[in-house]
Coordinates of C-alpha atoms and ligand atoms in Angstrom, one line a residue:
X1 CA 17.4 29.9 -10.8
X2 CA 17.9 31.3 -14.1
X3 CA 17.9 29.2 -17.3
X4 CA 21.1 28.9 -19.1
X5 CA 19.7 31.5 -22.1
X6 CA 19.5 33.6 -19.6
X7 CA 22.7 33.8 -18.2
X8 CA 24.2 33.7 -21.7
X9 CA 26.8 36.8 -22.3
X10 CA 27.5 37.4 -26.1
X11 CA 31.1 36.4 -27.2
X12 CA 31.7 34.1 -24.4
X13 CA 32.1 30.1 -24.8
X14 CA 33.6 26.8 -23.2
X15 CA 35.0 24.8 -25.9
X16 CA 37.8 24.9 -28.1
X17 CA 37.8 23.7 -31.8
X18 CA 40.1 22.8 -34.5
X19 CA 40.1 24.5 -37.7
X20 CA 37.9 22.8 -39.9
X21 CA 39.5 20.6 -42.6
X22 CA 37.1 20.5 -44.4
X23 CA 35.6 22.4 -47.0
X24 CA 32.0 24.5 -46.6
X25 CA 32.3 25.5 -50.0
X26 CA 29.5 23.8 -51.8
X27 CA 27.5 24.1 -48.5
X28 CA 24.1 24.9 -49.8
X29 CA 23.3 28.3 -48.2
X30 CA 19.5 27.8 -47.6
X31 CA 21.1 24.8 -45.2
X32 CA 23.6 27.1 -42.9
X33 CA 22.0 29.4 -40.4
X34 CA 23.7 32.3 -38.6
X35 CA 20.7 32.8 -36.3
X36 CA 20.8 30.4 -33.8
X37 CA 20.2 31.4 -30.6
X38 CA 22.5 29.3 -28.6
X39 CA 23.1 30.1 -24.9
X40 CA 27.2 31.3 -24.9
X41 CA 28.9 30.7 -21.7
X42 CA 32.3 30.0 -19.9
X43 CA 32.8 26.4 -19.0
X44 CA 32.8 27.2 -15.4
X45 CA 29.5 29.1 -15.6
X46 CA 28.2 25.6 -17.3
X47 CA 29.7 23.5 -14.8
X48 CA 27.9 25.2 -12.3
X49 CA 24.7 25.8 -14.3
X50 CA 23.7 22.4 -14.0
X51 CA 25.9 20.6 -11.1
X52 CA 23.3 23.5 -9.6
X53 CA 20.5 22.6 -11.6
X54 CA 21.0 19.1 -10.6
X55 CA 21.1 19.7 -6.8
X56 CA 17.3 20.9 -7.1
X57 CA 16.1 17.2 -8.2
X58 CA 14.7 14.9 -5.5
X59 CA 16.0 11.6 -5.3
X60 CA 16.0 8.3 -2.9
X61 CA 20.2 8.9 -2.5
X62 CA 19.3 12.0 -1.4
X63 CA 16.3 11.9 0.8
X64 CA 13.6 10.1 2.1
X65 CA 10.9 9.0 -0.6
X66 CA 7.9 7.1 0.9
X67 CA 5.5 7.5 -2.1
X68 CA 2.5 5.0 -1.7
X69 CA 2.1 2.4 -4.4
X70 CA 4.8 3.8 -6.5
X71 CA 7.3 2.4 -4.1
X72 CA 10.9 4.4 -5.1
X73 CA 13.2 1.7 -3.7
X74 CA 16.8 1.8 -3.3
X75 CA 18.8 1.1 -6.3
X76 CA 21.9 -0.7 -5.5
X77 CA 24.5 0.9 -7.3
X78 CA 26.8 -2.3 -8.3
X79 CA 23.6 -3.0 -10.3
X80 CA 24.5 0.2 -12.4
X81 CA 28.0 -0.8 -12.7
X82 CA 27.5 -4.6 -13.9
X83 CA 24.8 -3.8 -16.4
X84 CA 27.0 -1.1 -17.8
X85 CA 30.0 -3.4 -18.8
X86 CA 30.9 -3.7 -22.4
X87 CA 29.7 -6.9 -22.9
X88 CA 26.1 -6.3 -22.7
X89 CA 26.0 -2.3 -23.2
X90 CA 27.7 -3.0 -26.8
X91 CA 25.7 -5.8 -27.6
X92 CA 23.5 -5.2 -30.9
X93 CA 20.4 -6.5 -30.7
X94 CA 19.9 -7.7 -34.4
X95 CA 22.5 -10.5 -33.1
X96 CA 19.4 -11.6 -31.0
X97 CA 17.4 -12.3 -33.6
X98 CA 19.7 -13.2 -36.6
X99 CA 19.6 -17.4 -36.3
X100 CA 23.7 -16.7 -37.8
X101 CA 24.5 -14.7 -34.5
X102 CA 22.5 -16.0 -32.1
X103 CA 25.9 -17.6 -30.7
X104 CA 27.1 -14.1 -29.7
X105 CA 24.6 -12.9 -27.4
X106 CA 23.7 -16.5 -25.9
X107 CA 25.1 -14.6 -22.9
X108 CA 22.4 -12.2 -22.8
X109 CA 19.7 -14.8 -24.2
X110 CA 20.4 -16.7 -21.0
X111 CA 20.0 -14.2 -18.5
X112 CA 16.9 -13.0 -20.1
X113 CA 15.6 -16.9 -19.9
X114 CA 17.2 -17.2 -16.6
X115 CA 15.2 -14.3 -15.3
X116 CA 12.1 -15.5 -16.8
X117 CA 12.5 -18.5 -15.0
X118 CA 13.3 -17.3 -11.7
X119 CA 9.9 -14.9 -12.3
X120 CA 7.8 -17.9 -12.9
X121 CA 9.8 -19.5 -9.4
X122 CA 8.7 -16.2 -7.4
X123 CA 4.9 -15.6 -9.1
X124 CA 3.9 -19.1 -9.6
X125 CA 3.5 -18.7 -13.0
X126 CA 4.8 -21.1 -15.8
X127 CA 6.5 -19.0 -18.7
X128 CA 7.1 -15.3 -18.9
X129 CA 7.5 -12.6 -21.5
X130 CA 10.3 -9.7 -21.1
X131 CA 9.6 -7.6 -23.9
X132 CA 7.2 -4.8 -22.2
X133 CA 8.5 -1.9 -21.3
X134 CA 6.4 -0.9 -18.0
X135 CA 3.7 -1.9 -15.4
X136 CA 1.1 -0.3 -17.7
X137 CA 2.3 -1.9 -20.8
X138 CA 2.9 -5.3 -19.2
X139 CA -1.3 -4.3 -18.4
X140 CA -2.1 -4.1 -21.8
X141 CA 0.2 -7.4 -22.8
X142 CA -1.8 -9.2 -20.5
X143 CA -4.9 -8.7 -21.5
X144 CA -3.5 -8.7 -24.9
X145 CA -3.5 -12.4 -24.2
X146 CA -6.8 -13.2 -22.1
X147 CA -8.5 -11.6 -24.9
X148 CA -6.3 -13.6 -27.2
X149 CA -7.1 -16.3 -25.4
X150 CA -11.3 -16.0 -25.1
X151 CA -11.1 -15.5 -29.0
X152 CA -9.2 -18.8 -29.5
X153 CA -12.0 -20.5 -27.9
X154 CA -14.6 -19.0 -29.7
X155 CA -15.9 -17.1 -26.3
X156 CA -17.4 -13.2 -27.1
X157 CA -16.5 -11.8 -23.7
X158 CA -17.0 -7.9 -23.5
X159 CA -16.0 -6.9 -19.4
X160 CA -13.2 -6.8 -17.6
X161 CA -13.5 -6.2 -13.7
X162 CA -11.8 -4.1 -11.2
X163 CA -12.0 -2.9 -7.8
X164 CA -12.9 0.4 -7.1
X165 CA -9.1 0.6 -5.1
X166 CA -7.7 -0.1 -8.5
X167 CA -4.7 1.8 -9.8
X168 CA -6.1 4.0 -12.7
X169 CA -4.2 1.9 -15.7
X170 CA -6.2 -1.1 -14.4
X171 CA -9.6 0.1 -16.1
X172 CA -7.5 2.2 -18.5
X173 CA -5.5 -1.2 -20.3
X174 CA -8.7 -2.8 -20.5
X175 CA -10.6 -0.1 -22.0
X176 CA -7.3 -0.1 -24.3
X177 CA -7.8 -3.3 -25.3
X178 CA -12.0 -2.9 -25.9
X179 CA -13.5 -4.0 -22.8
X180 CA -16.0 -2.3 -20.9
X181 CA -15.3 -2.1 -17.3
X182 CA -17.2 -2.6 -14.5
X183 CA -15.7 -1.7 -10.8
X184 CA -16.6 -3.5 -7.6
X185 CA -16.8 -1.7 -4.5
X186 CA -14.5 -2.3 -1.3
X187 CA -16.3 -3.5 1.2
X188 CA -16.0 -2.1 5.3
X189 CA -12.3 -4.1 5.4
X190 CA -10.6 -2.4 2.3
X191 CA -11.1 -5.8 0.4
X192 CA -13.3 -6.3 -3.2
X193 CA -16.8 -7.0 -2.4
X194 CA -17.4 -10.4 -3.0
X195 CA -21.4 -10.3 -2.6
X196 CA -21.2 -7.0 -5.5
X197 CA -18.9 -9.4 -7.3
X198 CA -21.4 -12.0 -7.5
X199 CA -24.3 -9.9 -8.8
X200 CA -21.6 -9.2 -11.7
X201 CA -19.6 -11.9 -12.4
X202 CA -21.0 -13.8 -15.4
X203 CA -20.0 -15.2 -19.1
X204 CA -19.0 -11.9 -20.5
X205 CA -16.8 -11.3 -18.0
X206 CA -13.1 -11.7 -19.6
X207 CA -11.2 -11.3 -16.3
X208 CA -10.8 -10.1 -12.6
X209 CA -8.0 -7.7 -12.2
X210 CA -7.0 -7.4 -9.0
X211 CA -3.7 -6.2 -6.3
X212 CA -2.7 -8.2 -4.0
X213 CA -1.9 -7.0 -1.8
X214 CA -4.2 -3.8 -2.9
X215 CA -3.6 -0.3 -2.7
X216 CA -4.5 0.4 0.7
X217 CA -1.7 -2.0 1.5
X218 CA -4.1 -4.7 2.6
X219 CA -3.9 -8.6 1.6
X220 CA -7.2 -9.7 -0.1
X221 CA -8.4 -12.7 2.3
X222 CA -10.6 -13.4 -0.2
X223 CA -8.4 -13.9 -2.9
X224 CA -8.7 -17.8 -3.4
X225 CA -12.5 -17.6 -3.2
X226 CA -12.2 -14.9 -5.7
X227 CA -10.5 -16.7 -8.1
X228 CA -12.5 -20.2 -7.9
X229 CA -15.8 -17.6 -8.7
X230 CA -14.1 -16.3 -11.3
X231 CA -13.2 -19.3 -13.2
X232 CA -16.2 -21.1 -12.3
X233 CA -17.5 -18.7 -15.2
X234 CA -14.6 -19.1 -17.4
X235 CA -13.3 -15.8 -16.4
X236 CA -9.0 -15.3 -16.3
X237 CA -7.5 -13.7 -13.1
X238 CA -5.3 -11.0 -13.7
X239 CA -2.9 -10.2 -11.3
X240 CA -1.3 -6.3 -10.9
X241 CA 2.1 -6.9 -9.6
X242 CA 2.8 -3.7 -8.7
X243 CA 2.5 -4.3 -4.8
X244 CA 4.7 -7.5 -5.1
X245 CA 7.7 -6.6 -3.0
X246 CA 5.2 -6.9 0.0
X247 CA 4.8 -10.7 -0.7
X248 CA 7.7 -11.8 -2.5
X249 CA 9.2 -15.1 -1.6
X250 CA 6.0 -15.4 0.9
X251 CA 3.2 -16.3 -1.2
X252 CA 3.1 -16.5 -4.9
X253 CA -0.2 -15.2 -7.0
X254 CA 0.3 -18.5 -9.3
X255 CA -1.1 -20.6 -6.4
X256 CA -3.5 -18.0 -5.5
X257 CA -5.3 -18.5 -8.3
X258 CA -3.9 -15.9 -10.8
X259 CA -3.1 -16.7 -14.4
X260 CA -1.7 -13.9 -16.1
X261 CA 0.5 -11.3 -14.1
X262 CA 3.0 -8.7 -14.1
X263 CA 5.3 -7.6 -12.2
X264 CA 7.2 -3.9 -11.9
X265 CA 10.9 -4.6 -11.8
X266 CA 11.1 -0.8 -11.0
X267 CA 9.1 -1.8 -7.4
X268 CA 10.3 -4.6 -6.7
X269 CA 13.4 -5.6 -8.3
X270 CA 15.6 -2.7 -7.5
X271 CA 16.0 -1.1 -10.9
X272 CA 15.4 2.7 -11.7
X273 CA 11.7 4.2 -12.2
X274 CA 11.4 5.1 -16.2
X275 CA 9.8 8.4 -16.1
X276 CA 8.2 7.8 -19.3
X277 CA 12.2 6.6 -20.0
X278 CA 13.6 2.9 -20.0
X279 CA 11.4 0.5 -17.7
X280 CA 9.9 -3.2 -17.5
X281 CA 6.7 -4.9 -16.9
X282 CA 7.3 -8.7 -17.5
X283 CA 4.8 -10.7 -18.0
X284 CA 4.0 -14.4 -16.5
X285 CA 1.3 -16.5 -17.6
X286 CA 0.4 -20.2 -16.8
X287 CA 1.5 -23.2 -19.1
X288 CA -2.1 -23.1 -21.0
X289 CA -1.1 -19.1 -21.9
X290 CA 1.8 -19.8 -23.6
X291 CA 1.3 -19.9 -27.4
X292 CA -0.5 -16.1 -26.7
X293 CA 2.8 -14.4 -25.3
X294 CA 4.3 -11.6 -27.1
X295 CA 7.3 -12.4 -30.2
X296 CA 10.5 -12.7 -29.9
X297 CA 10.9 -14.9 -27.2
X298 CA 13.4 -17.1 -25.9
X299 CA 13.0 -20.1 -24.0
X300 CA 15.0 -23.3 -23.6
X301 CA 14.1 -26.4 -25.2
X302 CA 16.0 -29.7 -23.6
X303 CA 19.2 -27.6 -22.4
X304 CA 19.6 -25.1 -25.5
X305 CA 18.2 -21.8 -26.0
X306 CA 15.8 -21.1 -28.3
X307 CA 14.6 -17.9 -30.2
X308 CA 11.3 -17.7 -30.7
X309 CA 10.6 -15.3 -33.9
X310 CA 7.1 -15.9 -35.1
X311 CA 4.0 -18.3 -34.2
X312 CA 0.6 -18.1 -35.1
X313 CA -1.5 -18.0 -31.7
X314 CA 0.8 -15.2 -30.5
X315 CA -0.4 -11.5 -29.4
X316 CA 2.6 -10.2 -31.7
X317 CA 5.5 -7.5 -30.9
X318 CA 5.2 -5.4 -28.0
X319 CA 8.1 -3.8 -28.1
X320 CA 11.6 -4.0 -30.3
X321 CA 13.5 -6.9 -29.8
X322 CA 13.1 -8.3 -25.9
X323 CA 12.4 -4.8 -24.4
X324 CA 14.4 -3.2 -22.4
X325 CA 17.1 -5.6 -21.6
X326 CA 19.5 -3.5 -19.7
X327 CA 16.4 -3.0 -16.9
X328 CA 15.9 -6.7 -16.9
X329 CA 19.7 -7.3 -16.2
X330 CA 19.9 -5.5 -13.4
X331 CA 16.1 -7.2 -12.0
X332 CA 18.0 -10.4 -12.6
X333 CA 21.5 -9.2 -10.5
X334 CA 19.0 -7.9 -7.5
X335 CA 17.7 -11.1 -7.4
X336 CA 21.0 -12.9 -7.5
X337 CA 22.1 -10.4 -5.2
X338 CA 19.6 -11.3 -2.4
X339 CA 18.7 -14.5 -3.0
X340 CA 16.3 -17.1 -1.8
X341 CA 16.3 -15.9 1.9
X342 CA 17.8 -12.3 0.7
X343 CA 14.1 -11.8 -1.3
X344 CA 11.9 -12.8 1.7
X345 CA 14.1 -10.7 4.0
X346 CA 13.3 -7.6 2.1
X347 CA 9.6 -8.3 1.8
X348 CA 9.4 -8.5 5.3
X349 CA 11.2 -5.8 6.1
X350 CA 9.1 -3.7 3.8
X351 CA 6.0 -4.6 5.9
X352 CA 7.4 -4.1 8.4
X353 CA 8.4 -0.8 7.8
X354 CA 5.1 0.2 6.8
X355 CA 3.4 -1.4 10.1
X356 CA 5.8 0.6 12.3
X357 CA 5.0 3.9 10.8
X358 CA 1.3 3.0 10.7
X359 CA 1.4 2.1 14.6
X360 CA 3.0 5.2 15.4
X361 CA 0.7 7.6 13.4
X362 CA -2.3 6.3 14.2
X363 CA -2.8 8.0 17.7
X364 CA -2.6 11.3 15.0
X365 CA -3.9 10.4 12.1
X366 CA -7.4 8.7 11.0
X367 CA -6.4 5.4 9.4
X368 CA -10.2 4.5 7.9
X369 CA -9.0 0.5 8.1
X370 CA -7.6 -0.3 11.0
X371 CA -5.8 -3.6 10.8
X372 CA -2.3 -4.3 9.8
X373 CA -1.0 -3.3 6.7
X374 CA 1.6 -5.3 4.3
X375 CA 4.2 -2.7 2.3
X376 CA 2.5 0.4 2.5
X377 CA -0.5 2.5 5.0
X378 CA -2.8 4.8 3.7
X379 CA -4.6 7.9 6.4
X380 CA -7.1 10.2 5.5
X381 CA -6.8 13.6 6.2
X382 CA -10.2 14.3 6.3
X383 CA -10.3 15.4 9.5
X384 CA -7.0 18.2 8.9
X385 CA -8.7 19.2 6.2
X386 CA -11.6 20.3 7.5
X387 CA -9.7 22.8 9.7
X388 CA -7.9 24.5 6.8
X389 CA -4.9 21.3 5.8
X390 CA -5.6 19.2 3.4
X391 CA -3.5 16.2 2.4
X392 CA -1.8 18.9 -0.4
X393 CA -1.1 21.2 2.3
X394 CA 0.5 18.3 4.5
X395 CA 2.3 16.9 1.1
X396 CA 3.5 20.7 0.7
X397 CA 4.9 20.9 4.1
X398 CA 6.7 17.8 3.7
X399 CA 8.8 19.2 0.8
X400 CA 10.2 22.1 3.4
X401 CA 10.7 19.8 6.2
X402 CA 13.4 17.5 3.5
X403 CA 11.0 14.8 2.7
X404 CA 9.6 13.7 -0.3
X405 CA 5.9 13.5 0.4
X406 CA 4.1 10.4 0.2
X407 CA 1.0 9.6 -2.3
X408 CA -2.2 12.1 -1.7
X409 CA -5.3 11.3 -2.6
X410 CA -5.0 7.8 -3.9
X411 CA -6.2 5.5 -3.9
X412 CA -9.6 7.1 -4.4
X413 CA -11.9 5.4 -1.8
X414 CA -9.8 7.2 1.0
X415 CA -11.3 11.0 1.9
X416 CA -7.9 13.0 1.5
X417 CA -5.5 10.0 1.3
X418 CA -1.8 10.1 2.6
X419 CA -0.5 6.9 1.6
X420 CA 3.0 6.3 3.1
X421 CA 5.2 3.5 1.6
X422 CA 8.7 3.6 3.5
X423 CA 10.1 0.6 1.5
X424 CA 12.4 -2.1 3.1
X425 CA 15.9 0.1 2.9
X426 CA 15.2 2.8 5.6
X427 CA 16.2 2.9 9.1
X428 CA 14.6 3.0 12.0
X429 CA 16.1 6.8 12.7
X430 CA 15.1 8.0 9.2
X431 CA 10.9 6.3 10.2
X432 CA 11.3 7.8 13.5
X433 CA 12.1 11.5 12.2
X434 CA 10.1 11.7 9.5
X435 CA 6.8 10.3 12.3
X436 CA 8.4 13.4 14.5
X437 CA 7.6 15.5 11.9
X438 CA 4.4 14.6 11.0
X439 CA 3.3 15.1 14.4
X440 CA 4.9 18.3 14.4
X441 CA 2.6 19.3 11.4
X442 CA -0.4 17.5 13.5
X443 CA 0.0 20.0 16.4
X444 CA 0.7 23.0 13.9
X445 CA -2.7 22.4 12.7
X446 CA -4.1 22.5 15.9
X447 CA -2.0 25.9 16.8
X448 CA -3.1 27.3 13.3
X449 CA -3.8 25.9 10.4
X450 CA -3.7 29.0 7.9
X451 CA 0.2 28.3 7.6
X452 CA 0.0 25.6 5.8
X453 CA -1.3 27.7 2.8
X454 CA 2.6 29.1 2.6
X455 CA 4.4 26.0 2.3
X456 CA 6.4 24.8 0.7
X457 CA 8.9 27.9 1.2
X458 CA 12.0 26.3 0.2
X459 CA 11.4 25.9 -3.1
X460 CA 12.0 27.8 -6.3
X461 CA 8.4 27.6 -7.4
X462 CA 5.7 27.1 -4.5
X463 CA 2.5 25.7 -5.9
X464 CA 2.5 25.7 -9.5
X465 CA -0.5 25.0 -11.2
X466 CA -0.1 21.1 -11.6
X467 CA -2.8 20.4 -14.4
X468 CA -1.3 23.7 -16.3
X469 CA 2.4 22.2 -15.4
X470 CA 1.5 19.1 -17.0
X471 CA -1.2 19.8 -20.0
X472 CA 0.9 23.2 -20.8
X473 CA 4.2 22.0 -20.9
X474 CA 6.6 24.4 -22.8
X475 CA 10.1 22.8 -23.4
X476 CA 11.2 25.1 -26.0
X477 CA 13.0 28.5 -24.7
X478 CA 11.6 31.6 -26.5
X479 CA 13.2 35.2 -25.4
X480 CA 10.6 37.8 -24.0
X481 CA 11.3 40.8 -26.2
X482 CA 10.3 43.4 -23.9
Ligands
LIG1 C1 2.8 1.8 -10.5 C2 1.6 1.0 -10.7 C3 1.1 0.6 -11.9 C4 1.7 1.1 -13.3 O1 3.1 0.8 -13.4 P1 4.0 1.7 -14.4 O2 5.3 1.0 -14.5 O3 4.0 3.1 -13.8 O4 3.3 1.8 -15.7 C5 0.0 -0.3 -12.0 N1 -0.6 -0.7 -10.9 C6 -0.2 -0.3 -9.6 C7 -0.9 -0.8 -8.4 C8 0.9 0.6 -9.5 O5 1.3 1.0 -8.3

């Protein structure tokens, strides 16, 4: 596809303009330029420019997009249209914050408080935060607080822990924050280690940070013993809520043990992924957390709502105002939406999802822990690979065959992992074809493997160079003078 400089004709627009009315005269010169090098083009050209451009993006309304761990659930589309009426899009959000206008967005402050407390209801957890703006940075706001919290006491703790299936931003928030990190093996059942955990757990250790369940889609049966060792040294349990959808409304990391979390609306709560764009990561803490959460915050006191604007023990701003609010309003509608039972339903749909397409691929592919899986099921292609089709190649294949390909070598542990997340949306048509087609692409390999080196073939570029693609980006058109 050409870009739109490119298919620019001299002379030639889409737009229409009054006269001006107003006078350029004393328009200092050095200001106006006659240079620019705008793209000109006919309205219908445009129009089809980037309805085009647009029909090239990938999307869960348009296919199926079972990416491991980053779970890309439905987004009900009523939840676009509520949070987009007037009455919360025009709100300012100095009126949050101004004690004289608090009264006109008590609307807003009390699904904000309302959502916190149905958090807390689903985690366990006693008073929650809204204000950061993705799972990462509800990472960092977390142990933002523990180490807030060890400080308060007078406790010099310098390690954080993590298990070696931990997402990368695990050990990458608590490096943010200062602390070294040590990782804990996964023992011969997926889970963390608990004999390696012993030999590290000790007095400078700040916290456990763990997912549960964890990356390879596996509950941590050790979780509650986890915890008690952990605090038996004075240590805070972190909890990555990233995976919740697989236990929501089932078990609640609260009573697990956990006392800090947070959770990924965009994973769990049916609201768009951010893309480095608008997101949420809300935090939860327990009751003995509280003073440390981030400013502003809003919480109600005997009946009435109150704003929160400065307090002495408190980690500080994380964000402007209470984060991304319109993200949180529609977390709070997919809640209201489902429901008590409606939340549980989905969780266990979700798992079950995932343990239907794990049964069926297992006869093909090597799954390295064989037991049943919550939300998501990771395979290792090591085997593939060593005939010539790596999980890339596979992942590449996908892409021609109309699906969006699922995670690949993460989490790390896994030889060539393919980590397939259906989510709890998908039917049992869409699990069976895209199954079909991965034992299509098991045979191929069989029949001849050097294939998979051309795919994908239905795609304007084929394999790009993805650390160049990503370290290299170039956003700014300049014209090849040839
Ligand atoms: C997605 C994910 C994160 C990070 O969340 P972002 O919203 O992308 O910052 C952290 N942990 C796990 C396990 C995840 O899957």
């Amino acid at each position: 596809m050409k870009l739109i400089f490119e298919e620019s004709k001299s002379g030639r627009n889409s737009f229409n303009l009054p006269e001006s009315d107003v006078s350029l005269k004393n328009f200092p010169v050095e200001l106006s330029r006659s240079d620019v090098d705008l793209p000109e083009i006919s309205e219908l050209d445009l129009v089809r420019h980037f309805v085009n451009l647009s029909r090239l993006n990938f999307s869960v309304d348009t296919q199926f997009y079972p990416l491991g761990s980053c779970t890309m659930k439905y987004n009900p589309k009523i939840l676009e249209k509520a949070s987009n009426t007037p009455e919360f899009s025009n709100l300012h959000p100095y009126l949050s914050i101004l004690p004289e206008c608090k009264d006109r967005c008590n609307g807003a402050l009390e699904i904000i408080s309302d959502f916190q407390d149905m958090l807390c209801e689903i985690t366990g957890m006693d008073c929650a935060t809204v204000n950061p703006m993705a799972g990462a940075h509800g990472e960092l706001t977390g142990i933002m607080i523990i180490s807030s919290y060890h400080k308060s006491k007078n406790s010099k703790r310098t390690k954080v822990i993590v298990p070696d299936s931990s997402h990368g931003t695990n050990p990458a928030s608590a490096s943010m924050v200062g602390y070294e990190v040590v990782t804990i093996p996964s023992n011969s059942e997926g889970e963390m280690d608990v004999n390696e955990l012993k030999k590290h757990l000790d007095t400078d250790v700040a916290a456990v940070m763990m997912t549960c369940p964890n990356t390879l889609g596996l509950f941590e049966k050790n979780i509650k013993q986890i915890s008690e060792m952990a605090h038996s040294v004075g240590a805070l349990m972190y909890y990555d809520g990233a995976n919740l959808n697989a236990i929501m409304g089932k078990v609640r990391p609260g009573d697990l043990g956990f006392d800090v979390i947070h959770v990924n609306v965009h994973k769990t709560f049916g609201t768009p992924h951010g893309g480095g764009g608008p997101g949420a990561g809300p935090v939860g803490v327990k009751k003995f957390l509280e003073d440390f959460l981030p400013i502003p915050r809003v919480k109600r006191d005997n009946g009435s709502l109150v704003v929160i604007s400065s307090s002495d023990k408190s980690i500080g701003h994380v964000s402007s105002f209470f984060g991304n609010f319109a993200v949180v309003l529609r977390a709070y509608l997919y809640i209201k939406l489902l429901g008590h039972d409606g939340i549980k339903y989905s969780a266990e749909m979700a798992v079950l999802n995932a343990n239907y397409v794990m049964n069926k691929l297992k006869k093909y592919l090597k799954l390295p822990y064989d037991r049943s899986c919550m939300h998501e099921c990771v395979f290792s292609l090591s085997e593939m690979a060593k005939v010539g089709a790596s999980a890339l190649d596979f992942a590449k294949y996908l892409i021609d065959m109309d699906f969006h390909p699922p995670t690949i070598y993460f989490p790390l542990i896994v030889k060539e992992a393919f980590m397939i997340e259906p989510t709890e949306t998908e039917s049992k048509e869409t699990l069976d074809k895209f199954v079909d087609t991965i034992i299509d692409a098991v045979k191929l390999t069989e029949q001849n493997a050097e294939v998979f080196k051309e795919f994908p073939k239905t795609t304007i570029i084929s394999r790009p160079d993805e650390t160049k693609a990503a370290r290299d980006l170039i956003v700014k058109y300049e014209k090849v003078v040839s």
